[in-house]
mmCIF file of C-alpha atoms in Angstrom:
data_model
loop_
_atom_site.group_PDB
_atom_site.id
_atom_site.type_symbol
_atom_site.label_atom_id
_atom_site.label_comp_id
_atom_site.label_asym_id
_atom_site.label_seq_id
_atom_site.Cartn_x
_atom_site.Cartn_y
_atom_site.Cartn_z
ATOM 1 C CA MET A 1 -10.913 6.262 30.303
ATOM 2 C CA ASP A 2 -7.661 4.970 28.803
ATOM 3 C CA ILE A 3 -7.765 4.906 24.973
ATOM 4 C CA ASN A 4 -6.638 1.266 24.808
ATOM 5 C CA LYS A 5 -9.441 0.272 27.182
ATOM 6 C CA GLU A 6 -11.942 2.133 24.987
ATOM 7 C CA LYS A 7 -10.637 0.351 21.898
ATOM 8 C CA ASN A 8 -10.824 -3.033 23.616
ATOM 9 C CA ILE A 9 -14.427 -2.414 24.683
ATOM 10 C CA ILE A 10 -15.366 -1.715 21.058
ATOM 11 C CA ARG A 11 -13.487 -4.827 19.908
ATOM 12 C CA LYS A 12 -15.419 -6.957 22.419
ATOM 13 C CA GLN A 13 -18.765 -5.433 21.390
ATOM 14 C CA ILE A 14 -18.164 -6.072 17.683
ATOM 15 C CA LYS A 15 -16.870 -9.581 18.403
ATOM 16 C CA TYR A 16 -20.066 -10.314 20.336
ATOM 17 C CA ILE A 17 -22.268 -9.135 17.444
ATOM 18 C CA LYS A 18 -20.244 -11.202 14.970
ATOM 19 C CA SER A 19 -20.542 -14.268 17.216
ATOM 20 C CA LYS A 20 -24.319 -14.180 16.695
ATOM 21 C CA LEU A 21 -23.862 -14.655 12.928
ATOM 22 C CA ASN A 22 -23.209 -18.042 11.383
ATOM 23 C CA ALA A 23 -20.961 -18.572 8.356
ATOM 24 C CA GLU A 24 -23.930 -18.517 5.971
ATOM 25 C CA ASP A 25 -25.149 -15.178 7.409
ATOM 26 C CA LYS A 26 -21.708 -13.617 7.004
ATOM 27 C CA LEU A 27 -21.412 -14.863 3.432
ATOM 28 C CA LEU A 28 -24.870 -13.470 2.614
ATOM 29 C CA LEU A 29 -24.037 -10.116 4.264
ATOM 30 C CA SER A 30 -20.714 -9.987 2.387
ATOM 31 C CA LYS A 31 -22.228 -10.176 -1.102
ATOM 32 C CA PRO A 32 -23.641 -6.605 -1.343
ATOM 33 C CA ILE A 33 -20.428 -5.216 0.175
ATOM 34 C CA ILE A 34 -18.312 -6.936 -2.465
ATOM 35 C CA LEU A 35 -20.729 -5.771 -5.170
ATOM 36 C CA ASN A 36 -20.380 -2.160 -3.955
ATOM 37 C CA LEU A 37 -16.598 -2.575 -4.012
ATOM 38 C CA GLU A 38 -16.639 -4.019 -7.538
ATOM 39 C CA ASN A 39 -18.742 -1.060 -8.737
ATOM 40 C CA ASN A 40 -16.388 1.497 -7.156
ATOM 41 C CA ASN A 41 -14.420 3.545 -9.723
ATOM 42 C CA ASP A 42 -11.174 3.247 -7.766
ATOM 43 C CA PHE A 43 -11.481 -0.528 -7.929
ATOM 44 C CA ILE A 44 -12.546 -0.561 -11.584
ATOM 45 C CA ASN A 45 -9.530 1.565 -12.574
ATOM 46 C CA SER A 46 -6.984 -0.313 -10.454
ATOM 47 C CA THR A 47 -4.598 -2.944 -11.759
ATOM 48 C CA CYS A 48 -2.504 -3.721 -8.664
ATOM 49 C CA ILE A 49 -4.323 -4.211 -5.373
ATOM 50 C CA LEU A 50 -3.515 -4.996 -1.767
ATOM 51 C CA ALA A 51 -6.384 -7.076 -0.424
ATOM 52 C CA TYR A 52 -6.857 -9.796 2.189
ATOM 53 C CA TRP A 53 -7.974 -13.410 2.377
ATOM 54 C CA SER A 54 -10.771 -13.111 4.906
ATOM 55 C CA MET A 55 -10.799 -14.760 8.279
ATOM 56 C CA ASN A 56 -14.120 -16.302 9.322
ATOM 57 C CA ASP A 57 -15.294 -13.141 11.128
ATOM 58 C CA GLU A 58 -14.570 -10.692 8.279
ATOM 59 C CA VAL A 59 -16.313 -9.647 5.080
ATOM 60 C CA ASN A 60 -15.740 -12.706 2.901
ATOM 61 C CA THR A 61 -13.252 -11.942 0.125
ATOM 62 C CA HIS A 62 -12.460 -15.470 -1.102
ATOM 63 C CA ALA A 63 -14.578 -15.457 -4.286
ATOM 64 C CA PHE A 64 -13.649 -11.809 -4.945
ATOM 65 C CA VAL A 65 -9.894 -12.507 -4.819
ATOM 66 C CA GLN A 66 -10.223 -15.603 -6.999
ATOM 67 C CA LYS A 67 -12.454 -13.837 -9.530
ATOM 68 C CA TRP A 68 -10.283 -10.743 -9.998
ATOM 69 C CA SER A 69 -6.807 -12.296 -9.762
ATOM 70 C CA SER A 70 -6.979 -13.257 -13.436
ATOM 71 C CA SER A 71 -7.257 -9.612 -14.546
ATOM 72 C CA LYS A 72 -5.578 -7.684 -11.703
ATOM 73 C CA ASP A 73 -2.479 -8.295 -9.591
ATOM 74 C CA ILE A 74 -3.780 -8.998 -6.092
ATOM 75 C CA TYR A 75 -1.357 -9.118 -3.188
ATOM 76 C CA LEU A 76 -2.421 -10.667 0.126
ATOM 77 C CA PRO A 77 -0.811 -10.332 3.553
ATOM 78 C CA VAL A 78 1.542 -12.874 5.055
ATOM 79 C CA VAL A 79 2.365 -12.558 8.763
ATOM 80 C CA LYS A 80 6.109 -12.380 9.426
ATOM 81 C CA GLY A 81 6.741 -11.909 13.148
ATOM 82 C CA ASN A 82 5.107 -8.596 14.061
ATOM 83 C CA MET A 83 4.973 -7.341 10.458
ATOM 84 C CA LEU A 84 3.081 -8.050 7.272
ATOM 85 C CA GLU A 85 4.601 -8.758 3.914
ATOM 86 C CA PHE A 86 2.436 -9.053 0.820
ATOM 87 C CA ARG A 87 2.594 -11.852 -1.716
ATOM 88 C CA LEU A 88 0.938 -12.224 -5.095
ATOM 89 C CA PHE A 89 -2.163 -14.417 -5.131
ATOM 90 C CA THR A 90 -1.980 -16.779 -8.095
ATOM 91 C CA ASN A 91 -4.586 -19.410 -7.254
ATOM 92 C CA ILE A 92 -6.207 -21.236 -4.362
ATOM 93 C CA ASN A 93 -3.777 -24.160 -4.706
ATOM 94 C CA ASN A 94 -0.861 -21.820 -4.023
ATOM 95 C CA MET A 95 -2.057 -21.003 -0.484
ATOM 96 C CA GLU A 96 -0.934 -22.477 2.817
ATOM 97 C CA LYS A 97 -2.393 -22.248 6.305
ATOM 98 C CA GLU A 98 -0.332 -20.070 8.622
ATOM 99 C CA SER A 99 -0.168 -21.582 12.105
ATOM 100 C CA GLU A 100 -0.317 -18.666 14.565
ATOM 101 C CA PHE A 101 -3.545 -17.075 13.303
ATOM 102 C CA GLY A 102 -4.868 -19.919 11.128
ATOM 103 C CA ILE A 103 -4.984 -17.667 8.060
ATOM 104 C CA PHE A 104 -4.475 -18.979 4.551
ATOM 105 C CA GLU A 105 -1.565 -17.139 2.953
ATOM 106 C CA PRO A 106 -0.263 -17.052 -0.624
ATOM 107 C CA LYS A 107 3.141 -18.410 -1.599
ATOM 108 C CA GLY A 108 3.507 -16.113 -4.653
ATOM 109 C CA LYS A 109 6.187 -13.498 -5.248
ATOM 110 C CA ILE A 110 6.827 -10.929 -2.504
ATOM 111 C CA LEU A 111 5.769 -7.337 -3.135
ATOM 112 C CA LYS A 112 8.881 -5.185 -2.788
ATOM 113 C CA ASP A 113 7.802 -1.939 -4.458
ATOM 114 C CA TYR A 114 4.708 -0.479 -2.799
ATOM 115 C CA THR A 115 4.535 2.351 -5.345
ATOM 116 C CA ILE A 116 2.931 -0.033 -7.853
ATOM 117 C CA ILE A 117 -0.155 -0.412 -5.645
ATOM 118 C CA ASP A 118 -3.238 1.413 -6.999
ATOM 119 C CA LEU A 119 -5.639 0.427 -4.233
ATOM 120 C CA ALA A 120 -5.556 -1.078 -0.748
ATOM 121 C CA ILE A 121 -8.636 -2.970 0.483
ATOM 122 C CA ILE A 122 -8.380 -3.205 4.247
ATOM 123 C CA PRO A 123 -10.342 -5.144 6.883
ATOM 124 C CA GLY A 124 -11.018 -3.770 10.343
ATOM 125 C CA VAL A 125 -12.861 -4.483 13.556
ATOM 126 C CA ALA A 126 -14.670 -1.137 13.332
ATOM 127 C CA PHE A 127 -14.663 2.073 11.323
ATOM 128 C CA ASP A 128 -16.241 5.438 12.011
ATOM 129 C CA ASN A 129 -17.969 8.183 10.062
ATOM 130 C CA HIS A 130 -14.629 10.020 9.773
ATOM 131 C CA ASN A 131 -12.934 7.064 7.989
ATOM 132 C CA ASN A 132 -10.952 6.047 11.064
ATOM 133 C CA ARG A 133 -10.179 2.345 11.420
ATOM 134 C CA LEU A 134 -9.905 0.154 14.496
ATOM 135 C CA GLY A 135 -7.933 -3.031 13.921
ATOM 136 C CA ARG A 136 -7.350 -6.075 16.081
ATOM 137 C CA GLY A 137 -4.755 -4.271 18.180
ATOM 138 C CA LEU A 138 -1.482 -5.545 16.736
ATOM 139 C CA ALA A 139 -0.951 -2.570 14.358
ATOM 140 C CA PHE A 140 -0.050 -4.898 11.462
ATOM 141 C CA TYR A 141 -1.838 -2.736 8.900
ATOM 142 C CA ASP A 142 -0.964 0.640 10.442
ATOM 143 C CA LYS A 143 2.747 -0.193 10.173
ATOM 144 C CA ILE A 144 2.517 -0.907 6.451
ATOM 145 C CA LEU A 145 -0.197 1.551 5.377
ATOM 146 C CA LYS A 146 1.805 4.585 6.456
ATOM 147 C CA SER A 147 4.181 3.889 3.558
ATOM 148 C CA ILE A 148 1.486 3.300 0.914
ATOM 149 C CA ASP A 149 0.241 6.254 -1.133
ATOM 150 C CA ALA A 150 -2.560 4.311 -2.835
ATOM 151 C CA LYS A 151 -6.206 4.909 -2.022
ATOM 152 C CA LYS A 152 -7.215 2.961 1.086
ATOM 153 C CA ILE A 153 -10.701 1.466 1.261
ATOM 154 C CA GLY A 154 -11.974 -0.203 4.413
ATOM 155 C CA ILE A 155 -14.687 -2.806 3.905
ATOM 156 C CA CYS A 156 -17.031 -3.941 6.651
ATOM 157 C CA PHE A 157 -20.504 -4.990 7.716
ATOM 158 C CA ASN A 158 -22.900 -2.118 8.481
ATOM 159 C CA PHE A 159 -22.813 -2.799 12.235
ATOM 160 C CA GLN A 160 -19.056 -2.185 12.208
ATOM 161 C CA ILE A 161 -19.513 1.494 11.318
ATOM 162 C CA LEU A 162 -19.721 3.624 14.454
ATOM 163 C CA ASP A 163 -20.188 7.368 14.916
ATOM 164 C CA ILE A 164 -16.702 7.752 16.334
ATOM 165 C CA ILE A 165 -13.889 5.484 17.471
ATOM 166 C CA PRO A 166 -10.920 6.475 19.628
ATOM 167 C CA THR A 167 -7.754 7.088 17.621
ATOM 168 C CA GLU A 168 -4.064 7.671 18.147
ATOM 169 C CA ASN A 169 -1.476 9.391 15.936
ATOM 170 C CA THR A 170 -0.259 6.002 14.685
ATOM 171 C CA ASP A 171 -3.719 4.961 13.423
ATOM 172 C CA ILE A 172 -3.997 5.247 9.635
ATOM 173 C CA LYS A 173 -7.225 6.673 8.214
ATOM 174 C CA MET A 174 -9.013 5.149 5.271
ATOM 175 C CA ASP A 175 -9.942 7.247 2.247
ATOM 176 C CA MET A 176 -13.322 5.554 2.093
ATOM 177 C CA ILE A 177 -15.406 2.907 3.854
ATOM 178 C CA ILE A 178 -17.540 0.491 1.836
ATOM 179 C CA SER A 179 -20.340 -1.495 3.440
ATOM 180 C CA SER A 180 -23.640 -2.742 2.049
ATOM 181 C CA LYS A 181 -25.074 0.777 2.242
ATOM 182 C CA PRO A 182 -25.572 2.283 -1.242
#
């Protein structure tokens, strides 16, 4: 089977599972994942982080970003055409809703020097036991992550971790996956 077809089948399966969860369920399932992330040494020792403002089908990062932005520099993605740029999160009032994907994006300063990043916290549709990541299919993160030397941590719900997912040379591996598993 064609690798893109395999990836799309997995995307549809995960989307179906997520569709069975309401917002309250996802928020409840997100809490132990965020706690595991906050207890991770790479996170504890980081001062400059790439993260994301979660969409409604992802591990909820809203409280996490707001909590830690007072003591760490947290940069969030902003969609620019077919690329991502990262902007500093300052506060919830400095966010605006992006029209194409309906994502809230920060209006803070643009990150120009990726060498200052200590840690990248990355969402995904699915991950596997070999730290491979399957995204939404637009390669937004793969394009930017190839130029970031910082540790890359994927965060996800337990059902998003599969034994193996199909990969291509352009897919960027994570250094670690954090879910609610201890």
